[in-house]
mmCIF file of C-alpha atoms in Angstrom:
data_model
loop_
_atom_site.group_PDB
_atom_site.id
_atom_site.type_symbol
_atom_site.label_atom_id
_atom_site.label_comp_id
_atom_site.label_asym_id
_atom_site.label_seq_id
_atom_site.Cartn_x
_atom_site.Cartn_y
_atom_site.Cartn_z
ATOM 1 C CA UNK A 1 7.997 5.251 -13.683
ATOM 2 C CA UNK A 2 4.620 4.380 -13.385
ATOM 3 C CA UNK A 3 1.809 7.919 -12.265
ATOM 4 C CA UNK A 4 -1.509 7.254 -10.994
ATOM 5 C CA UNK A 5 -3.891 10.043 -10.583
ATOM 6 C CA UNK A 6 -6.579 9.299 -8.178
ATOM 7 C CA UNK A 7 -9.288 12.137 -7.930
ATOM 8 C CA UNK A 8 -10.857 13.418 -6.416
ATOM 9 C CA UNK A 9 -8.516 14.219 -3.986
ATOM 10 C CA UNK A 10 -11.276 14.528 -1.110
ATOM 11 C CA UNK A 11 -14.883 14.438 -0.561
ATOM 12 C CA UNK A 12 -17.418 15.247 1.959
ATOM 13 C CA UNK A 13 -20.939 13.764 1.606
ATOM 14 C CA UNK A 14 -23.932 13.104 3.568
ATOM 15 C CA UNK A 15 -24.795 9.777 4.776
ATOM 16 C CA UNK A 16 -27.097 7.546 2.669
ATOM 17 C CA UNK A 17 -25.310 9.292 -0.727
ATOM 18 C CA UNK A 18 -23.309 7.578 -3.285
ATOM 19 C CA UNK A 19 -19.955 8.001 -3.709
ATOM 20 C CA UNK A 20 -17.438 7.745 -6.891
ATOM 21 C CA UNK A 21 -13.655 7.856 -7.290
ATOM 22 C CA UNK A 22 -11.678 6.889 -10.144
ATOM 23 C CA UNK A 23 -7.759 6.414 -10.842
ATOM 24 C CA UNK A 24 -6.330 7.202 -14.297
ATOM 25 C CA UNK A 25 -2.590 5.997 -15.613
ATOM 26 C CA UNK A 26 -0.221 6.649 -18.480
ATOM 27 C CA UNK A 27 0.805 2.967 -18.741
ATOM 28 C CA UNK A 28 -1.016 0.289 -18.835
ATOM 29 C CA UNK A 29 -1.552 -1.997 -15.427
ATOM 30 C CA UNK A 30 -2.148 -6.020 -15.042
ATOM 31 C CA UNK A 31 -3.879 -5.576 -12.259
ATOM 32 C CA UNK A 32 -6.125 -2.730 -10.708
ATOM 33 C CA UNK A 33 -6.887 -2.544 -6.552
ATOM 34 C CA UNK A 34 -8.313 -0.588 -4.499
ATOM 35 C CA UNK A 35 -7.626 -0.245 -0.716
ATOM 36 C CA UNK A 36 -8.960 2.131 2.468
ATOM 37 C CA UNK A 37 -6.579 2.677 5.235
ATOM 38 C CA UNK A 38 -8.320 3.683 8.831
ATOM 39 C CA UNK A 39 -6.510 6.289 10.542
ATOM 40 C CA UNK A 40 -3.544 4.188 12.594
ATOM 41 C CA UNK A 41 -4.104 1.054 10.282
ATOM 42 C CA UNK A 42 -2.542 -0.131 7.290
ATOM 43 C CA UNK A 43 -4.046 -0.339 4.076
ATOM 44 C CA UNK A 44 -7.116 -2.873 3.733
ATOM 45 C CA UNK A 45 -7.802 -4.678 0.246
ATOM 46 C CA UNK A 46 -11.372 -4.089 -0.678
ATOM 47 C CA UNK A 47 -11.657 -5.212 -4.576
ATOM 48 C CA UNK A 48 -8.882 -7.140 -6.608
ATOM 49 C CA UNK A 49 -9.451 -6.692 -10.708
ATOM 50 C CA UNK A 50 -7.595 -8.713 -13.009
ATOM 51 C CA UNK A 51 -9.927 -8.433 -16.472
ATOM 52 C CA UNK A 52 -9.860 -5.452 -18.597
ATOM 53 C CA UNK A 53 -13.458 -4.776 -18.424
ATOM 54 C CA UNK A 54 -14.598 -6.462 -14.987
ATOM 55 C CA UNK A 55 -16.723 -5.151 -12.890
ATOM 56 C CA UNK A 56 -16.648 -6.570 -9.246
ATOM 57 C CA UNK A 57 -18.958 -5.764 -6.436
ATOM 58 C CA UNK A 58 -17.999 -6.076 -2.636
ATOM 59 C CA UNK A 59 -21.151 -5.366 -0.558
ATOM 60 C CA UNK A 60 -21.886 -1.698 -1.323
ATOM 61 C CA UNK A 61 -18.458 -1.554 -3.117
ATOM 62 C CA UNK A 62 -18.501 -1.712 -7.327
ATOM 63 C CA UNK A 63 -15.176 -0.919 -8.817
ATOM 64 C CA UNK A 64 -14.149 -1.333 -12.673
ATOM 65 C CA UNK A 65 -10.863 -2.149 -14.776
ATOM 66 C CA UNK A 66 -10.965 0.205 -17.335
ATOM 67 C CA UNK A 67 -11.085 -1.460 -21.223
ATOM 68 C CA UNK A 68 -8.324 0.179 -22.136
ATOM 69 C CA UNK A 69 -6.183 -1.106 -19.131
ATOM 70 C CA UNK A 70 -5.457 2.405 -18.157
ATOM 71 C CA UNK A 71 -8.189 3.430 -15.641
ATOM 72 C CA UNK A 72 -10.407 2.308 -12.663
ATOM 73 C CA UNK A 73 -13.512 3.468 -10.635
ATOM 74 C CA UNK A 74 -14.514 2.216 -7.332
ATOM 75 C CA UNK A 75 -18.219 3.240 -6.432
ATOM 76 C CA UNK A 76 -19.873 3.262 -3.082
ATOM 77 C CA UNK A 77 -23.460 3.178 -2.823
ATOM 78 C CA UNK A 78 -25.542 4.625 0.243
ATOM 79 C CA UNK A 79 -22.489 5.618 2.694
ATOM 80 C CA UNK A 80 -22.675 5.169 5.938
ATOM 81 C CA UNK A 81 -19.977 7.197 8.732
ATOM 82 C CA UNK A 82 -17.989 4.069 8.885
ATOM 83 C CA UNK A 83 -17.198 4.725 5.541
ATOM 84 C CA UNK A 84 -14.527 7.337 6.242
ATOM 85 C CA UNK A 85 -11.303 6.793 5.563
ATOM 86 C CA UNK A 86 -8.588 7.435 2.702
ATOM 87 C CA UNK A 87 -9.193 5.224 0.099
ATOM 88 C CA UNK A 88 -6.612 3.985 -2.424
ATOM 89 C CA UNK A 89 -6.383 3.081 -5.641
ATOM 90 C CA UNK A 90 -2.881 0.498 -6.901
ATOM 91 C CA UNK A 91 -1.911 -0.487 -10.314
ATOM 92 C CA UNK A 92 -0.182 -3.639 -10.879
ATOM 93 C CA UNK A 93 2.698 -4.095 -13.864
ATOM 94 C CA UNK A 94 4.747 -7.019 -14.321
ATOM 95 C CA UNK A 95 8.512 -5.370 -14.371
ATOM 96 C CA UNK A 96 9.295 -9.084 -15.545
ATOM 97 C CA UNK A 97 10.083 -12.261 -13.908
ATOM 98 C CA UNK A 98 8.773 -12.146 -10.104
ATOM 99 C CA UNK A 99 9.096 -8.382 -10.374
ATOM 100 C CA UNK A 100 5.216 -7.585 -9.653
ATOM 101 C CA UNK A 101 5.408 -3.456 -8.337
ATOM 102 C CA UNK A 102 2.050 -1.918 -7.042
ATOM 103 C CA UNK A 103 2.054 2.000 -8.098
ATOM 104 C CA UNK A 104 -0.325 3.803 -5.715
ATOM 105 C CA UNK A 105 -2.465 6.749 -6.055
ATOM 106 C CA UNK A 106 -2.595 9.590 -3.840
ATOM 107 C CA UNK A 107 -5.878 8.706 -2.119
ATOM 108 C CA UNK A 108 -9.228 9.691 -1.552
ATOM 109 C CA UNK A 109 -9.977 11.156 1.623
ATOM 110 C CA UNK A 110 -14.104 10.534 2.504
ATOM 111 C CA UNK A 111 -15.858 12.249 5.256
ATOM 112 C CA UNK A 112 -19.318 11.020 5.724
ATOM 113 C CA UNK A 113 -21.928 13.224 7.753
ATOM 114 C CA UNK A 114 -24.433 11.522 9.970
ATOM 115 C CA UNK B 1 -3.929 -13.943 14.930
ATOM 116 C CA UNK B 2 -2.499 -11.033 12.875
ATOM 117 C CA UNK B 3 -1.599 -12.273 9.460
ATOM 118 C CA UNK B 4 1.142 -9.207 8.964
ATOM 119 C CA UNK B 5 2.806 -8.176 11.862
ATOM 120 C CA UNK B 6 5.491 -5.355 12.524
ATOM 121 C CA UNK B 7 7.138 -4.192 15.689
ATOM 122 C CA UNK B 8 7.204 -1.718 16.830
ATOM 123 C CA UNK B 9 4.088 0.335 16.199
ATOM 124 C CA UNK B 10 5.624 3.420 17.327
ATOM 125 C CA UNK B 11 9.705 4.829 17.463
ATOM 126 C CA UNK B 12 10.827 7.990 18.611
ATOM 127 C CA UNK B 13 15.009 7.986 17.912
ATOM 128 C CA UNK B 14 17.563 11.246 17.147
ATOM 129 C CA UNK B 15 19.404 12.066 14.274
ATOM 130 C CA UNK B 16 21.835 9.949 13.341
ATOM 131 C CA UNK B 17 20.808 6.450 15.119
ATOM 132 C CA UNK B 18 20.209 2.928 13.737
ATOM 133 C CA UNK B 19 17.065 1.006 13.885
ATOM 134 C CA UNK B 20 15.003 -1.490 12.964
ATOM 135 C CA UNK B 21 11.621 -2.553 12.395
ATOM 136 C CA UNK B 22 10.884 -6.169 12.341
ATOM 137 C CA UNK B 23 8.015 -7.936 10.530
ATOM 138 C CA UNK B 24 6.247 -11.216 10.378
ATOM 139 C CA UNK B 25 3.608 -12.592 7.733
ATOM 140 C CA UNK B 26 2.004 -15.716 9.339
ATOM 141 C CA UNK B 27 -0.113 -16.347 5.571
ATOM 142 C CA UNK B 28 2.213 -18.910 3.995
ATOM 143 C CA UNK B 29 3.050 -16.058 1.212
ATOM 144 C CA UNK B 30 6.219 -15.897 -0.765
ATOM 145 C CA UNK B 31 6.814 -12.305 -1.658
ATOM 146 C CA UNK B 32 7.076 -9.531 1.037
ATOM 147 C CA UNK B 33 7.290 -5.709 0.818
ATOM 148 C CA UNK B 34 8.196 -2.650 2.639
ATOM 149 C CA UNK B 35 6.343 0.687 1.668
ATOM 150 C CA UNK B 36 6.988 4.229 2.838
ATOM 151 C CA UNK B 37 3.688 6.223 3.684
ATOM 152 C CA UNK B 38 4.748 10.300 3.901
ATOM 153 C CA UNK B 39 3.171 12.854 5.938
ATOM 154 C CA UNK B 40 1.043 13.336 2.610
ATOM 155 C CA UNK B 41 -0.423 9.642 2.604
ATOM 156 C CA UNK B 42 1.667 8.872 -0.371
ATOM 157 C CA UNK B 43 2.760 5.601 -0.365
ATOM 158 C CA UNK B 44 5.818 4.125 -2.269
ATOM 159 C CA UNK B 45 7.588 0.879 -2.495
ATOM 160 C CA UNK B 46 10.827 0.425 -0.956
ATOM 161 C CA UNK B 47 11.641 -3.311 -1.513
ATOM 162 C CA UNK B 48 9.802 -6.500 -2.515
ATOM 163 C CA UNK B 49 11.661 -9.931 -1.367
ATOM 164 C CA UNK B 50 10.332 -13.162 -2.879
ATOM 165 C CA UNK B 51 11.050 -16.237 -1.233
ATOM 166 C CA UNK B 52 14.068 -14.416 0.140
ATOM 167 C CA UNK B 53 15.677 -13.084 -2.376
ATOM 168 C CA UNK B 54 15.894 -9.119 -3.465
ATOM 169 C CA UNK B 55 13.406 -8.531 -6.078
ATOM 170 C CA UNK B 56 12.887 -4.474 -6.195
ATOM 171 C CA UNK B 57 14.920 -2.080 -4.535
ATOM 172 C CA UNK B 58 13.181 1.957 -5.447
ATOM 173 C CA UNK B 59 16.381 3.474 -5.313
ATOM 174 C CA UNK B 60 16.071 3.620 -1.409
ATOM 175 C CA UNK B 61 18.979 5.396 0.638
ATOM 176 C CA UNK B 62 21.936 2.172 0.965
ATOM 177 C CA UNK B 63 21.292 3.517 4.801
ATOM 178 C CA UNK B 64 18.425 0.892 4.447
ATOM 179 C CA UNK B 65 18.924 -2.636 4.669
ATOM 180 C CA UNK B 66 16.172 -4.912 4.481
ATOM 181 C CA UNK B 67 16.874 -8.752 5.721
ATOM 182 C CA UNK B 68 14.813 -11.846 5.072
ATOM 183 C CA UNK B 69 16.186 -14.674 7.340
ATOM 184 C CA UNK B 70 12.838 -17.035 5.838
ATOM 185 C CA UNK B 71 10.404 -16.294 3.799
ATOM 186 C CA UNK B 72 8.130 -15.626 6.552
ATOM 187 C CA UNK B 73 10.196 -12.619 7.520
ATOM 188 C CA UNK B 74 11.502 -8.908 6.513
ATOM 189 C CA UNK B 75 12.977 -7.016 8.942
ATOM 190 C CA UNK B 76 14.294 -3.219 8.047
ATOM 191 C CA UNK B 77 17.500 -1.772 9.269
ATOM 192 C CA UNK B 78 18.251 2.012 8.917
ATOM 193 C CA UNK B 79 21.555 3.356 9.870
ATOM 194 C CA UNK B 80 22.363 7.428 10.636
ATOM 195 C CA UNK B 81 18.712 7.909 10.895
ATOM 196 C CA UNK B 82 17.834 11.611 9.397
ATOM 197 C CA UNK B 83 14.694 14.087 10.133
ATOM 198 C CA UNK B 84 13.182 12.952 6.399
ATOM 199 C CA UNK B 85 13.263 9.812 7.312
ATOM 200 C CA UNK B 86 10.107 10.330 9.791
ATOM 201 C CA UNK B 87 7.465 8.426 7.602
ATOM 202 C CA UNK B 88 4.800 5.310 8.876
ATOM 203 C CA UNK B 89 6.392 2.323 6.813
ATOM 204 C CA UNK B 90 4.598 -0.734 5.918
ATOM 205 C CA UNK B 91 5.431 -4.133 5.547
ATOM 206 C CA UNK B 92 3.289 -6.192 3.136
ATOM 207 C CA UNK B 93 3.000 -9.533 1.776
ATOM 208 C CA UNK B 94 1.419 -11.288 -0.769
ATOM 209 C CA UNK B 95 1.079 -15.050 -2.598
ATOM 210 C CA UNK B 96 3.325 -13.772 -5.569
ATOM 211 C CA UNK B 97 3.589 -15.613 -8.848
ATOM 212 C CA UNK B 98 1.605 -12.341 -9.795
ATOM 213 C CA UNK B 99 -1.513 -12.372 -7.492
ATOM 214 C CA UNK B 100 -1.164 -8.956 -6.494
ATOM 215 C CA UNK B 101 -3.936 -8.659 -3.205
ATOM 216 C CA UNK B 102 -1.161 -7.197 -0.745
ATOM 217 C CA UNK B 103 -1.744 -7.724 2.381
ATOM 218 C CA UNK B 104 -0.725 -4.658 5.068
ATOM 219 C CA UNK B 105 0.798 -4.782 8.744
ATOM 220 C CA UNK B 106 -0.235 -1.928 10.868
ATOM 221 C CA UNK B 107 2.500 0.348 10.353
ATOM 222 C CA UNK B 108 5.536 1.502 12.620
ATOM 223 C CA UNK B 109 5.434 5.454 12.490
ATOM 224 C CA UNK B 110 8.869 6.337 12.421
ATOM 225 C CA UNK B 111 9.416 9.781 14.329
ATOM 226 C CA UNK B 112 13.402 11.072 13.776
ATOM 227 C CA UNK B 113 14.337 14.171 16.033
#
């Protein structure tokens, strides 16, 4: 099946810095996402791409679908603590049909110092 | 007004139990999912049900039995519960027709002793 590799795998920054994490595939996806869970919470959607190419902002959010359909970055500028969290990138693939199956990555934990 | 809802938050049950999780989307969606998070944070798809029907099963245990009675509901049944099976699962839903912005209850953590 489908592999995602999300990196980096954790981060620890001071507030006020920018932040960027990127997901990388073998296949190619329809769709890119990217999510951040709060501990205790499920997964929230933070920026849908559906364009090879896009670029989407969300607030201080910015994330990419790769050209090539294989790859996406989600930047975020001047952090703040409320930024922590484990943030997730999902790939999209039409199996055929209704069969739409979101891949995940294996997160990006962020720890932002006041 | 929760838009995906699953009870309960938290269960506590011994080896070789059945249970079940319940969930509710109140969004008017068509497709719902259920999605294993480990103790790792990885998270996997179990199932996805679209307008009731069985549209991706991930080679899930048959000890799990997911049930949509409408479309606005996918309840999870495991029978002869074991220790791996201590994981926080998700239910999700979305529009469908392939618009893909999954939306995520708040998780039942599962805890098998």
């Amino acid at each position: 099946g489908q592999q995602l590799n999300q990196s980096p795998q954790s981060m620890f920054i001071q507030e006020g810095e920018d932040v960027s994490m990127n997901c990388t595939s073998s296949s190619i996806f329809n769709t890119w996402l990217w999510y951040k869970q709060d501990p205790g919470e499920g997964p929230v959607l933070l920026i849908a791409l559906y364009k090879a190419g896009e670029l989407t902002s969300n607030g201080r959010l910015t994330a990419q679908f790769g050209i090539t359909r294989k790859d996406s970055f989600l930047n975020i500028s001047a952090s703040i603590p409320s930024d922590v969290g484990i943030y997730f990138c999902a790939g999209q693939e039409n199996s055929g049909g209704s069969n739409y199956k979101l891949t995940f990555g294996k997160g990006t934990l962020l720890t932002v110092n006041p | 007004d929760t838009a995906v809802s699953q009870t309960p938050k938290y269960l506590v049950t011994q080896m070789g139990n059945d249970k079940s999780i319940k969930c509710e989307q109140n969004l008017g969606h068509d497709t719902m999912y259920w999605y294993k998070q480990d103790s790792k944070k990885f998270l996997k798809i179990m199932f996805s049900y679209n307008n009731k029907e069985l549209i991706i099963n991930e080679t899930v245990p048959n000890r799990f039995s997911p049930k949509s009675p409408d479309k606005a509901h996918l309840n999870l049944h495991i029978n002869s519960l074991e220790l791996g099976d201590s994981a926080v699962y998700f239910c999700a839903s979305d529009p469908g027709q392939g618009i893909s912005a999954a939306f995520f209850g708040q998780g039942t953590r599962l805890t098998v002793v």
